[in-house]
mmCIF file of C-alpha atoms in Angstrom:
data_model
loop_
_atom_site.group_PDB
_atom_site.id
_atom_site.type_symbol
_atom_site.label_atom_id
_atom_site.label_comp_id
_atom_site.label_asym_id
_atom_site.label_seq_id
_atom_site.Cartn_x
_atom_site.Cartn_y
_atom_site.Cartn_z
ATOM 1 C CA UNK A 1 10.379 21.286 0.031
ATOM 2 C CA UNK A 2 12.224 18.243 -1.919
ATOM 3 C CA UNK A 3 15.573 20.610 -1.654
ATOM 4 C CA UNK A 4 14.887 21.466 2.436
ATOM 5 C CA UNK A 5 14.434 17.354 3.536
ATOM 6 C CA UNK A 6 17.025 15.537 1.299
ATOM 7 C CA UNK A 7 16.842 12.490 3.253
ATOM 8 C CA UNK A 8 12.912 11.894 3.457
ATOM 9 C CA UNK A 9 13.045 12.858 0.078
ATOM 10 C CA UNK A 10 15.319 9.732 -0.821
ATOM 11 C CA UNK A 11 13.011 7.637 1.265
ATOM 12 C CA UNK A 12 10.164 8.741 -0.634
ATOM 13 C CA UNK A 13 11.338 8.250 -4.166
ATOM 14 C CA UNK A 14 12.200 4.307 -2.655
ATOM 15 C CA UNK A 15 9.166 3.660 -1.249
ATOM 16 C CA UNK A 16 7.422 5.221 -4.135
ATOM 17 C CA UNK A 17 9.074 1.916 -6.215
ATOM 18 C CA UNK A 18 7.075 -0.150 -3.650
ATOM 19 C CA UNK A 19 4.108 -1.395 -6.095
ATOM 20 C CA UNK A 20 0.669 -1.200 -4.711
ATOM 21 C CA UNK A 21 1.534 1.688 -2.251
ATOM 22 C CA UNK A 22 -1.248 4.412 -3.902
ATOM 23 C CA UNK A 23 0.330 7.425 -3.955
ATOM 24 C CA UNK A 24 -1.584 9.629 -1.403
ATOM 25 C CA UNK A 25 -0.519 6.857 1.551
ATOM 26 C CA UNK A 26 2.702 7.360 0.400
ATOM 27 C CA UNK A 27 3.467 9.844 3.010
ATOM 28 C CA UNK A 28 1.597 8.236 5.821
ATOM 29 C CA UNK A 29 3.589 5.191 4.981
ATOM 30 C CA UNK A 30 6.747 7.116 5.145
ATOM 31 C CA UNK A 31 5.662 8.314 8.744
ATOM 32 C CA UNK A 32 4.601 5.309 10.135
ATOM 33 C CA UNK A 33 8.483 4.822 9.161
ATOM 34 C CA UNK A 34 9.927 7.022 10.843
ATOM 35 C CA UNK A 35 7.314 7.261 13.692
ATOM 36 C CA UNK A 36 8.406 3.425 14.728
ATOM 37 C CA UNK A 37 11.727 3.129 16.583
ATOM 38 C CA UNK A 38 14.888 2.013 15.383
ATOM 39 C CA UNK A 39 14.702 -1.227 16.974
ATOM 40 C CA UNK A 40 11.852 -2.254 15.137
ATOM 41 C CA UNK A 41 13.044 -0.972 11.458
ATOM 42 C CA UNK A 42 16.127 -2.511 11.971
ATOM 43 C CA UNK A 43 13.797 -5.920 12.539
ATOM 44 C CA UNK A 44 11.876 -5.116 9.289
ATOM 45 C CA UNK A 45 15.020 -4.909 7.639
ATOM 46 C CA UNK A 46 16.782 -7.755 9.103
ATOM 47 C CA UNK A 47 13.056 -9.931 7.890
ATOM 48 C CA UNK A 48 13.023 -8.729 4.855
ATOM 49 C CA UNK A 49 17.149 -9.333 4.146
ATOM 50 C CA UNK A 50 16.284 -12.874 5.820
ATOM 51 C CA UNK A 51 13.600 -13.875 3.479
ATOM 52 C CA UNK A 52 15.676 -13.350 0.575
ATOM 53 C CA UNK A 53 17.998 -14.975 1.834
ATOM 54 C CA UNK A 54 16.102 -18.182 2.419
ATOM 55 C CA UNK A 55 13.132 -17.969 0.337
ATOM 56 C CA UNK A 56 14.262 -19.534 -3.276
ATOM 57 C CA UNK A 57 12.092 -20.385 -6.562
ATOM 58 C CA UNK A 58 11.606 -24.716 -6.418
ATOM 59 C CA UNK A 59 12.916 -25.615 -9.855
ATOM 60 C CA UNK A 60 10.236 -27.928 -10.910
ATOM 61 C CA UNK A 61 6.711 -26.153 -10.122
ATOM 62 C CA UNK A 62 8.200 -21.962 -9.866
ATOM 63 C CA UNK A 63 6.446 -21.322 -6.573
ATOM 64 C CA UNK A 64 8.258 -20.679 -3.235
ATOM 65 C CA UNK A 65 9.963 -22.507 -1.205
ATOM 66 C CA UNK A 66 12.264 -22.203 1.725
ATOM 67 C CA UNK A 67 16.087 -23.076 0.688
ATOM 68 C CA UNK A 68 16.957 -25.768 2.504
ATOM 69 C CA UNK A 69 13.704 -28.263 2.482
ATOM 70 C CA UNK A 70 11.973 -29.159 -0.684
ATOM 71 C CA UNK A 71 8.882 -27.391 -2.178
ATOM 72 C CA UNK A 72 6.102 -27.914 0.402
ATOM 73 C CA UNK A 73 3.759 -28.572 -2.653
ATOM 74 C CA UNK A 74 6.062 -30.908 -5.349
ATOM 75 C CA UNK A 75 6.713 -32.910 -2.558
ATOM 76 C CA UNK A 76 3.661 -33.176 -0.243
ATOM 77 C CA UNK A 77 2.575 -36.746 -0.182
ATOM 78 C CA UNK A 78 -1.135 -35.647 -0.198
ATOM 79 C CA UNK A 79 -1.236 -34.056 -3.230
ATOM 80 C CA UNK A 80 -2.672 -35.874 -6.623
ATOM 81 C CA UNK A 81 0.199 -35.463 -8.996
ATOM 82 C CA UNK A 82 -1.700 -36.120 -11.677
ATOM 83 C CA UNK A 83 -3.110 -32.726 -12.198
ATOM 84 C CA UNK A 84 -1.407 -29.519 -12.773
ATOM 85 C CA UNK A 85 -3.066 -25.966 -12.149
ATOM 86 C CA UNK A 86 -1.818 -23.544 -14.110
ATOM 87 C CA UNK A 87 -1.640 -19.663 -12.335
ATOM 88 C CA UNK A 88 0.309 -16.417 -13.672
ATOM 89 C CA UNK A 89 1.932 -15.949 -10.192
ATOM 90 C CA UNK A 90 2.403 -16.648 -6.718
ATOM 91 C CA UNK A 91 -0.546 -14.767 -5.576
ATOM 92 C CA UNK A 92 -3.157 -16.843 -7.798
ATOM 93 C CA UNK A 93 -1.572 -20.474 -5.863
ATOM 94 C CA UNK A 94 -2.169 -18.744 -2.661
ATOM 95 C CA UNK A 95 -5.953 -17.863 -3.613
ATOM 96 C CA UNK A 96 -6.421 -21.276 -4.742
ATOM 97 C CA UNK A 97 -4.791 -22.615 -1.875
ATOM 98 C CA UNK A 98 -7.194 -20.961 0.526
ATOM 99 C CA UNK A 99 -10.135 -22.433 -0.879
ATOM 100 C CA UNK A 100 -9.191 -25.644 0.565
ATOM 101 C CA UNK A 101 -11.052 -27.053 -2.831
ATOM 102 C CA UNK A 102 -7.858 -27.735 -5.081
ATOM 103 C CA UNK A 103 -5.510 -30.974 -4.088
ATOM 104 C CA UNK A 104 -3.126 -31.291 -7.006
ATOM 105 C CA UNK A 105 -0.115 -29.320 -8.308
ATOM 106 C CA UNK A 106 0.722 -26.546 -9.647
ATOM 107 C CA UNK A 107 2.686 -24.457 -12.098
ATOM 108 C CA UNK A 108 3.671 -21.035 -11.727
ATOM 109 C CA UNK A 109 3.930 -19.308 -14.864
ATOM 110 C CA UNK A 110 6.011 -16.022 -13.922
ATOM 111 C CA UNK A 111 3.495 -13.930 -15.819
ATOM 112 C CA UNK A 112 1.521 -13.763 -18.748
ATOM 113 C CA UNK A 113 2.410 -13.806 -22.154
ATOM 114 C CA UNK A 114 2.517 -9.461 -23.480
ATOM 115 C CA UNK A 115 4.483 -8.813 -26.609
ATOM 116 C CA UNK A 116 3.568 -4.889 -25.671
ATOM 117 C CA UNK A 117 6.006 -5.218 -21.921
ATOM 118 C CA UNK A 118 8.668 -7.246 -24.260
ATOM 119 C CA UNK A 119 7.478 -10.670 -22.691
ATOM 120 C CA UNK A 120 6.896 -13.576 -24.785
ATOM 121 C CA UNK A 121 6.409 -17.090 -24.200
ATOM 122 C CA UNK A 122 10.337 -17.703 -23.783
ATOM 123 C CA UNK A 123 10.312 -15.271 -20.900
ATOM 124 C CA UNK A 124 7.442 -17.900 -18.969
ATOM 125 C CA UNK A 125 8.000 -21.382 -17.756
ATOM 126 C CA UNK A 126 5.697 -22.363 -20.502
ATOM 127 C CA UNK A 127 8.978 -24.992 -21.921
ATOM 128 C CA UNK A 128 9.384 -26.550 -18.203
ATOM 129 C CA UNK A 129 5.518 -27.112 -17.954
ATOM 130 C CA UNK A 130 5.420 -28.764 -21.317
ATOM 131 C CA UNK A 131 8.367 -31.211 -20.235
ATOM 132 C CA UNK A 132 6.390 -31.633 -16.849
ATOM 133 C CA UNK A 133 3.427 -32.518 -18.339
ATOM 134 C CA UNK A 134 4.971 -35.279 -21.181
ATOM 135 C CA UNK A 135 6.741 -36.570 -18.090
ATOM 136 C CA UNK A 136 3.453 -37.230 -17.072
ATOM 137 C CA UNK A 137 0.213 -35.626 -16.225
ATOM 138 C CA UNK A 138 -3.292 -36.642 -16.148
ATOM 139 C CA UNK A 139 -4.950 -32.739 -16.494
ATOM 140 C CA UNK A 140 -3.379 -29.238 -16.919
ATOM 141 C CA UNK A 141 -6.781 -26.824 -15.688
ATOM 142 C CA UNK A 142 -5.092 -23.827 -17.459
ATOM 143 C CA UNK A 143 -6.184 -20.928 -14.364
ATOM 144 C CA UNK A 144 -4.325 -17.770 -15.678
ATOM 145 C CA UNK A 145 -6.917 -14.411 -14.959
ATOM 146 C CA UNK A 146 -9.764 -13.813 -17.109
ATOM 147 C CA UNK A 147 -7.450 -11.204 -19.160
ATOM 148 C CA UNK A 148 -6.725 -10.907 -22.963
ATOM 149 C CA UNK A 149 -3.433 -11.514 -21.929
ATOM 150 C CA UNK A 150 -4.052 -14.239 -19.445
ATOM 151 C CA UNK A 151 -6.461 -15.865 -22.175
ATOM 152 C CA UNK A 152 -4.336 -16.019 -24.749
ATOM 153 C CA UNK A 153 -1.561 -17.134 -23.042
ATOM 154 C CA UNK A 154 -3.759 -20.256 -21.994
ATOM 155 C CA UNK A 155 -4.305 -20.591 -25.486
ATOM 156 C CA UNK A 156 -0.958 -20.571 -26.283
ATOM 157 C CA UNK A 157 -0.193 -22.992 -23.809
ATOM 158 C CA UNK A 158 -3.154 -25.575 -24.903
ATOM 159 C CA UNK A 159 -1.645 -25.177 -28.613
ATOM 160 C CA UNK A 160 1.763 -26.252 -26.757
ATOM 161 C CA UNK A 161 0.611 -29.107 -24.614
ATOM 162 C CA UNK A 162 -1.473 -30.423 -27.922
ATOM 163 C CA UNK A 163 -0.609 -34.486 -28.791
ATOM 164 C CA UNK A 164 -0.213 -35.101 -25.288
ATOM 165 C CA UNK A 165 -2.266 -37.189 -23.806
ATOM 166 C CA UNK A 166 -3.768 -35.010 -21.369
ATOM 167 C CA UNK A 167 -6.790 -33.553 -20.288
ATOM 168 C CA UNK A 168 -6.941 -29.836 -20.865
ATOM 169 C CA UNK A 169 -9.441 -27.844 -18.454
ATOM 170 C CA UNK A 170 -9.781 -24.046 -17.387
ATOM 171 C CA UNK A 171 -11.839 -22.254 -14.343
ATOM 172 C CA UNK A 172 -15.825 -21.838 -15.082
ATOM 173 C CA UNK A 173 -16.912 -18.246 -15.895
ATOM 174 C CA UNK A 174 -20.043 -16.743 -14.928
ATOM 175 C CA UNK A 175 -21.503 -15.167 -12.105
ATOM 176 C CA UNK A 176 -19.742 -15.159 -8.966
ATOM 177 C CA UNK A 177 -21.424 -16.486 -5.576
ATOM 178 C CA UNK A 178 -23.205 -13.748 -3.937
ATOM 179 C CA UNK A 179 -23.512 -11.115 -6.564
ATOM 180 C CA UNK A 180 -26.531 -10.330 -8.184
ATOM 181 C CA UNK A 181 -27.265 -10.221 -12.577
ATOM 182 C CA UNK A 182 -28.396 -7.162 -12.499
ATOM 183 C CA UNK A 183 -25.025 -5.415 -11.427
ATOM 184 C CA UNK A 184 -22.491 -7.734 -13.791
ATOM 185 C CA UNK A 185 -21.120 -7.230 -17.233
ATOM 186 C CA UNK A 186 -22.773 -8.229 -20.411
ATOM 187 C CA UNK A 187 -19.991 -10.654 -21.576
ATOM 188 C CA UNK A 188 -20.032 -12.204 -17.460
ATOM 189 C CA UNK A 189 -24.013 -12.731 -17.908
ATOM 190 C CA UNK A 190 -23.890 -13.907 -22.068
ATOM 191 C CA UNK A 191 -20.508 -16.299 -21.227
ATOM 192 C CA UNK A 192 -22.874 -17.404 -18.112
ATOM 193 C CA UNK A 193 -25.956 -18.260 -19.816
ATOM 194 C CA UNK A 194 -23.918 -19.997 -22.820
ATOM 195 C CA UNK A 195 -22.068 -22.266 -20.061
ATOM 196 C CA UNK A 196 -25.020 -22.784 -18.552
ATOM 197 C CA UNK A 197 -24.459 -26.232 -15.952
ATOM 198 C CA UNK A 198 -27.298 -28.822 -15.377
ATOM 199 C CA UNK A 199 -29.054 -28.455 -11.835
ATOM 200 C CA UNK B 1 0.554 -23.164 4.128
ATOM 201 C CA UNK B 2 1.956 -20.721 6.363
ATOM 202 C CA UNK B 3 3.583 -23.941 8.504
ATOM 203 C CA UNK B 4 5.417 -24.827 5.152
ATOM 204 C CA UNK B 5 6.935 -21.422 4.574
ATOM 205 C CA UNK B 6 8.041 -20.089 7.826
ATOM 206 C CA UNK B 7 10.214 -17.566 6.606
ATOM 207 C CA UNK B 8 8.241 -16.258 4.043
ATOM 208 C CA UNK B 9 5.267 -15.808 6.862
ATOM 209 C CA UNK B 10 6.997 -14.134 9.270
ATOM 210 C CA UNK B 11 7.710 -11.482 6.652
ATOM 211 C CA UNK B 12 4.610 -11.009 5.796
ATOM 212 C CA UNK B 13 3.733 -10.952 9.099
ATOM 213 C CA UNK B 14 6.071 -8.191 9.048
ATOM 214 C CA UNK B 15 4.652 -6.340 6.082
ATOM 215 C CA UNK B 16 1.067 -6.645 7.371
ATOM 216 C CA UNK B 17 2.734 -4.156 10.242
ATOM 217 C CA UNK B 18 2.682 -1.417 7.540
ATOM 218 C CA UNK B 19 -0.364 1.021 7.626
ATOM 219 C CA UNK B 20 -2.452 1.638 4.205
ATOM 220 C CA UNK B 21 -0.921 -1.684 2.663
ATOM 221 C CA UNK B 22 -4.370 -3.579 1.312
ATOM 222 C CA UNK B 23 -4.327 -6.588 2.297
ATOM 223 C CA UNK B 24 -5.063 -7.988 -0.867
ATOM 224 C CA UNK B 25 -1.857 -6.665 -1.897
ATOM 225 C CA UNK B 26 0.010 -7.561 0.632
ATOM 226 C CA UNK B 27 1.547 -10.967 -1.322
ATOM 227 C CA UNK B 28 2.113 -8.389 -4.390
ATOM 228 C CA UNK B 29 4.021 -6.583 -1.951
ATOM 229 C CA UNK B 30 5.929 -9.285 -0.860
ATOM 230 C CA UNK B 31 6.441 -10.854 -4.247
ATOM 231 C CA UNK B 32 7.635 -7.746 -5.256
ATOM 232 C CA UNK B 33 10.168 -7.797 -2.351
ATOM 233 C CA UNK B 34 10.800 -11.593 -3.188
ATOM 234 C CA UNK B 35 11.852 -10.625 -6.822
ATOM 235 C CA UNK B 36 14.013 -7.485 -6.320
ATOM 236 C CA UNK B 37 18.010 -8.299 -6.267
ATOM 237 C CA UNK B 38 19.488 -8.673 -2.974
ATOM 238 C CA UNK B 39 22.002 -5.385 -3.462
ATOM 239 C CA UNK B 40 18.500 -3.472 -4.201
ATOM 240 C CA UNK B 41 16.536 -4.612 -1.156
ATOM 241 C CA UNK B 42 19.569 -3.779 1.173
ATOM 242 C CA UNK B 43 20.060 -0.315 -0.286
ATOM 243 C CA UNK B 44 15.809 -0.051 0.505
ATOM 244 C CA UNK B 45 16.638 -1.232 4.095
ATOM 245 C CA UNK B 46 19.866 1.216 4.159
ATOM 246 C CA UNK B 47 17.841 4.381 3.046
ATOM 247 C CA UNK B 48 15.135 3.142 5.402
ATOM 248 C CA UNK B 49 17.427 3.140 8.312
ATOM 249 C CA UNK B 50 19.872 6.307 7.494
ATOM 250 C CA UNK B 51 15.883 8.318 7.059
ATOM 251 C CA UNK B 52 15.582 7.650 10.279
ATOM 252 C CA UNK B 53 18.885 8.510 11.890
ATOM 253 C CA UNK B 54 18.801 11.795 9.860
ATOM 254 C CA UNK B 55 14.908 13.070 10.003
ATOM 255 C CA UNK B 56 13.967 14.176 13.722
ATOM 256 C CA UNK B 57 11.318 16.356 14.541
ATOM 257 C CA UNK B 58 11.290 20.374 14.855
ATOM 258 C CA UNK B 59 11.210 21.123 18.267
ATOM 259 C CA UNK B 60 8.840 24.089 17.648
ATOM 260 C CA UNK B 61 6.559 23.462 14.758
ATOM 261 C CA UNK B 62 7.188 19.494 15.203
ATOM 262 C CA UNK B 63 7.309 18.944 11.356
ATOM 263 C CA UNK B 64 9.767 16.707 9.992
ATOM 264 C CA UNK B 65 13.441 18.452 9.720
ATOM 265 C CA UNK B 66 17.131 16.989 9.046
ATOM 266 C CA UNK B 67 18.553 16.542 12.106
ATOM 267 C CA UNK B 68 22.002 18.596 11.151
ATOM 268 C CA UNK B 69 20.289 21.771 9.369
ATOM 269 C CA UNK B 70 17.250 24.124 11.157
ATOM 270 C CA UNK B 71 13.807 23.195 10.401
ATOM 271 C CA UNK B 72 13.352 24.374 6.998
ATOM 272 C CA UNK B 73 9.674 25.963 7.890
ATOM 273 C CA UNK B 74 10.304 27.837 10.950
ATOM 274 C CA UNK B 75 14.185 29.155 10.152
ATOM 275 C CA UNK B 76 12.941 30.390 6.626
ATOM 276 C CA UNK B 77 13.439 33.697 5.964
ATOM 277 C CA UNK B 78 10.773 34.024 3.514
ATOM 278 C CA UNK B 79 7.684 32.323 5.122
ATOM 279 C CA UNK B 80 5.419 35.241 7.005
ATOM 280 C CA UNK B 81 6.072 34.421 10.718
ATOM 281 C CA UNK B 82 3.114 36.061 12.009
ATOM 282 C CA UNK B 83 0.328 33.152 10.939
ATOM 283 C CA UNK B 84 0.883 29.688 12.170
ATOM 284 C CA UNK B 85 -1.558 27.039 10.819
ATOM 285 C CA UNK B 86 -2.514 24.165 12.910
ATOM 286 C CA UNK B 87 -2.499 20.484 11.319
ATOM 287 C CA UNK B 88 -3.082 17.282 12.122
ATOM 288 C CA UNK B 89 0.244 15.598 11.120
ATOM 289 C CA UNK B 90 2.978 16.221 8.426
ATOM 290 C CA UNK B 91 0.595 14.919 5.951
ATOM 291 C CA UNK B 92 -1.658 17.626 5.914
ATOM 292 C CA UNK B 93 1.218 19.918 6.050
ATOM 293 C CA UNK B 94 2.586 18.551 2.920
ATOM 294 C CA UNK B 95 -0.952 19.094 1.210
ATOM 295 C CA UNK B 96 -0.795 22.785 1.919
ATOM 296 C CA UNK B 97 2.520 22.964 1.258
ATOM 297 C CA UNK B 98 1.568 22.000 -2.079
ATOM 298 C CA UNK B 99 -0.878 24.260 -2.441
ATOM 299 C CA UNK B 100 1.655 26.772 -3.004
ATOM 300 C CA UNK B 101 -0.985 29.151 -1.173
ATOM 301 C CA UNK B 102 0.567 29.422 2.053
ATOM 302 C CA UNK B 103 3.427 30.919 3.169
ATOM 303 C CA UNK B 104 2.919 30.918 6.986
ATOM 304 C CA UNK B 105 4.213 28.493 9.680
ATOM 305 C CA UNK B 106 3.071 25.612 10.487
ATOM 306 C CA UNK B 107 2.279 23.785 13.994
ATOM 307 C CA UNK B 108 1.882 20.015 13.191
ATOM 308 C CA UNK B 109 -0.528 18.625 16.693
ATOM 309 C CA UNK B 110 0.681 14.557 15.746
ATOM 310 C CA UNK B 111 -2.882 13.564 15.768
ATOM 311 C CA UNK B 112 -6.398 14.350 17.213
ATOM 312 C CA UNK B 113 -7.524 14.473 21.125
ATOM 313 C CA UNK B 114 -9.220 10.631 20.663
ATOM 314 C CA UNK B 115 -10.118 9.815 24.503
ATOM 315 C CA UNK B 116 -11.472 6.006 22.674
ATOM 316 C CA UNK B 117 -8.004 5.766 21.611
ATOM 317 C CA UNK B 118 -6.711 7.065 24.783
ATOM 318 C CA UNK B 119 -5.266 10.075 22.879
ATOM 319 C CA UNK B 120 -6.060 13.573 25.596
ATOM 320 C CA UNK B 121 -4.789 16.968 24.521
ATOM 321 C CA UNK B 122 -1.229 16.050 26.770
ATOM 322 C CA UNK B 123 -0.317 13.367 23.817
ATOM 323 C CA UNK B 124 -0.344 16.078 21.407
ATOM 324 C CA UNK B 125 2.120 19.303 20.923
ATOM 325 C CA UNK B 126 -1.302 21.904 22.064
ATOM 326 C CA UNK B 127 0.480 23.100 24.780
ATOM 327 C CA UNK B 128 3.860 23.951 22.990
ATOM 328 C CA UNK B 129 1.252 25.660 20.847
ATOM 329 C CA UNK B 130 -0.508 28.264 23.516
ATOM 330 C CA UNK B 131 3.324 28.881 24.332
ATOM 331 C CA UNK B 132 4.162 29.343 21.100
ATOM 332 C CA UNK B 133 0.866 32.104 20.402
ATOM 333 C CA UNK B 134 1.569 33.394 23.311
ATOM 334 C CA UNK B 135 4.872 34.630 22.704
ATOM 335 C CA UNK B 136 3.688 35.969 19.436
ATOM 336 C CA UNK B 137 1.623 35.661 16.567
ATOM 337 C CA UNK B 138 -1.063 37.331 14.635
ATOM 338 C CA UNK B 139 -3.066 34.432 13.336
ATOM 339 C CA UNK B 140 -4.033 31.162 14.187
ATOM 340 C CA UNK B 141 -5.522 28.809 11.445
ATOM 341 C CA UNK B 142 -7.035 25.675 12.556
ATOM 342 C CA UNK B 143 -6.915 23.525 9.572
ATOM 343 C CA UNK B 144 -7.684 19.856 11.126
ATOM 344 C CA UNK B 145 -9.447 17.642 9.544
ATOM 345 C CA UNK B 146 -13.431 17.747 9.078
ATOM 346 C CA UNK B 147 -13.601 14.800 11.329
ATOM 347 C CA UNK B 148 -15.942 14.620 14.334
ATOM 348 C CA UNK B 149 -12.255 14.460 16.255
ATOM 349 C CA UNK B 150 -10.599 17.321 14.168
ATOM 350 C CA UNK B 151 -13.845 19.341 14.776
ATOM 351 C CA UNK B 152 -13.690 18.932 18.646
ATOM 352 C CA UNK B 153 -9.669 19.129 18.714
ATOM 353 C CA UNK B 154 -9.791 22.782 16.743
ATOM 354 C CA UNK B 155 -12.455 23.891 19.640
ATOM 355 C CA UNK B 156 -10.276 22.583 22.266
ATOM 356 C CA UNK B 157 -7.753 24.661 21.063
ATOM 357 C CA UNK B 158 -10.076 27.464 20.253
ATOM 358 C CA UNK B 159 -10.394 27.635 24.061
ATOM 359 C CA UNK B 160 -7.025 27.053 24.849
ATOM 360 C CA UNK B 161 -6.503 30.094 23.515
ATOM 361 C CA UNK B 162 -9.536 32.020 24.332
ATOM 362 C CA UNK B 163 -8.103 35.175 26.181
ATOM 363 C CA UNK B 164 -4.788 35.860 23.716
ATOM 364 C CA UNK B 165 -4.438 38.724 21.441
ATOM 365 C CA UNK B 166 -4.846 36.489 18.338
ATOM 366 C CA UNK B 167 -7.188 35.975 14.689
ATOM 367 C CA UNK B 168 -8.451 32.159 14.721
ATOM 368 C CA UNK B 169 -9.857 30.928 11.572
ATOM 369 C CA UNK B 170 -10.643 27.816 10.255
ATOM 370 C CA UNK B 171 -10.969 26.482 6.442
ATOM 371 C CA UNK B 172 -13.314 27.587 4.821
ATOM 372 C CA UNK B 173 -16.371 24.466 4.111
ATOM 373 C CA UNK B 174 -18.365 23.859 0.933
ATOM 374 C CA UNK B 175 -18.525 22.070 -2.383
ATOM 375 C CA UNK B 176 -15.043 21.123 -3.305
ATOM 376 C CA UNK B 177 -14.021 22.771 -6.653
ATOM 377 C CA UNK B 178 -14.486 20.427 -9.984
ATOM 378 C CA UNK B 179 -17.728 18.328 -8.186
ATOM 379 C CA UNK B 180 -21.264 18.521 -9.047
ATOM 380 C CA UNK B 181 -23.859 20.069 -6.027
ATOM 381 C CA UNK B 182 -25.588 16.366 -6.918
ATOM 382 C CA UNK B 183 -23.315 14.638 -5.240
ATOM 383 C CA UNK B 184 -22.360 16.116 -2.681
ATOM 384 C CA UNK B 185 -23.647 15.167 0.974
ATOM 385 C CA UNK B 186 -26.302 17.008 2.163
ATOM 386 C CA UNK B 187 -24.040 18.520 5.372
ATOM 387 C CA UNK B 188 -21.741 19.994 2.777
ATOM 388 C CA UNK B 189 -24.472 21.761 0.560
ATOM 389 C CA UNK B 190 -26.159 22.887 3.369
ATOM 390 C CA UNK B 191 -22.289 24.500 5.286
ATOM 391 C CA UNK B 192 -21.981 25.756 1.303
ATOM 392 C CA UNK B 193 -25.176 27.609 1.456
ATOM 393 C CA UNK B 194 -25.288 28.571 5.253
ATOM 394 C CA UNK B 195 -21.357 30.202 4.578
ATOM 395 C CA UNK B 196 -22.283 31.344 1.190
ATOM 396 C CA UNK B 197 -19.471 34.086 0.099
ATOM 397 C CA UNK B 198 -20.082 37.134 -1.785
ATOM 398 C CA UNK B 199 -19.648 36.650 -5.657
#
């Protein structure tokens, strides 16, 4: 079938590089494709090529911004600039951002460290966020996931940002809001009880 | 947030468009995007485009075909042209296909008879079907989903074709091969029993 449909069969193979697209949707995705008229894939196209064009990395914090005004968060005048949150990627700021519960900055780390995919701390912003923070920084709250990678990375960045005069802080662990004991892990319920909160 | 990154919302905006994309991995999706080089995102949105100048749809089986060659399916000299099996969409087609079990034609209906979704028999290719049984075939396999709508759209075209010299099956129901009777509905043990097989 791959030989008889050469051209869907190229689409396929690209879309297949599309990450998070689980394989059996692949080919409803690719219908939906070619199901929508030309008009309108030639508007995906032209969004997508537009993004990149103005969408940019802000040099100071690592999260998005658009080109030509500067990063909505480094320079929003409501922000506390004294504290620095700490996330893996993009997608972390944006959950934290939606909680509405988190006013300061942040630092986007570009991943976590992982000797095993050939990425080590040089690879991260983890030298820019040390300069950042000796320029001046109350609290670092070190949010990376609750990974073995994302762990130790935090711990390699708290053995990095030691001397400074900061405050050094991460997420609480335990059980999240609406779940019940009896369905979580062992480590979730032992890590819960052992940083236990006063009433 | 979304105020402060206007071009980066309207693509996602964009990407939200796309069927079987999780929403939860929709900024995954668009970091992923947001990463790529430029050259590779406009050789995605090239392949994207030249798919869909080059795929059309067989005007008698209405499975996807290149638009400069004969469908593949029905112009195949191998492929027993006295069976044609009824599907849904070219999804389902590719899953038999797959199968390597069938070597019949195909006659791909582009969806179900829906009337919530305003979707009667007319939307779909049925009546290019009855034509196409009409002016020969031997069998008539009605392999739509096992969907309330599939159910009723395989009866509809049971009776459509009530009255020609033509075999209509169906798939055959039970306990999917590799699962435990445990957990399977109770519907599916009891078709499995009620269409029981001889050993």
């Amino acid at each position: 079938m791959n030989s008889d449909l050469p051209s869907l069969t190229k689409f396929l193979k690209t879309l297949q590089q599309v990450p998070y697209l689980a394989s059996k949707n692949l080919y409803r995705v690719a219908a939906h494709f070619l199901h929508m008229d030309t008009a309108r894939a030639e508007m995906f196209c032209q969004i997508l090529l537009e993004t990149k064009q103005r969408i940019t990395k802000c040099t100071i914090c690592f999260a998005w911004q658009e080109k030509d005004q500067p990063c909505f968060l480094c320079s929003s005048p409501k922000r506390n600039r004294d504290i620095i949150c700490v996330v893996e990627s993009w997608q972390e700021l944006v959950t934290i951002e939606k909680t509405g519960g988190y006013d300061g900055l942040y630092h986007v780390l570009g991943g976590v460290i992982c000797p095993l995919d050939g990425i080590g701390p040089e690879q991260l912003t983890i030298e820019h966020l040390v300069t950042r923070v000796a320029a001046g920084a109350n609290e670092v709250i070190l949010a990376t996931n609750q990974t073995p990678e994302g762990e130790a990375t935090a711990a390699y960045i708290a053995s990095k940002l030691k001397g400074l005069p900061v405050t050094i802080s991460c997420l609480a662990r335990g059980v999240p809001v609406g779940s019940s004991l009896e369905f979580m892990d062992r480590l979730t319920v032992y890590k819960a009880l052992s940083e236990r909160r006063p009433f």
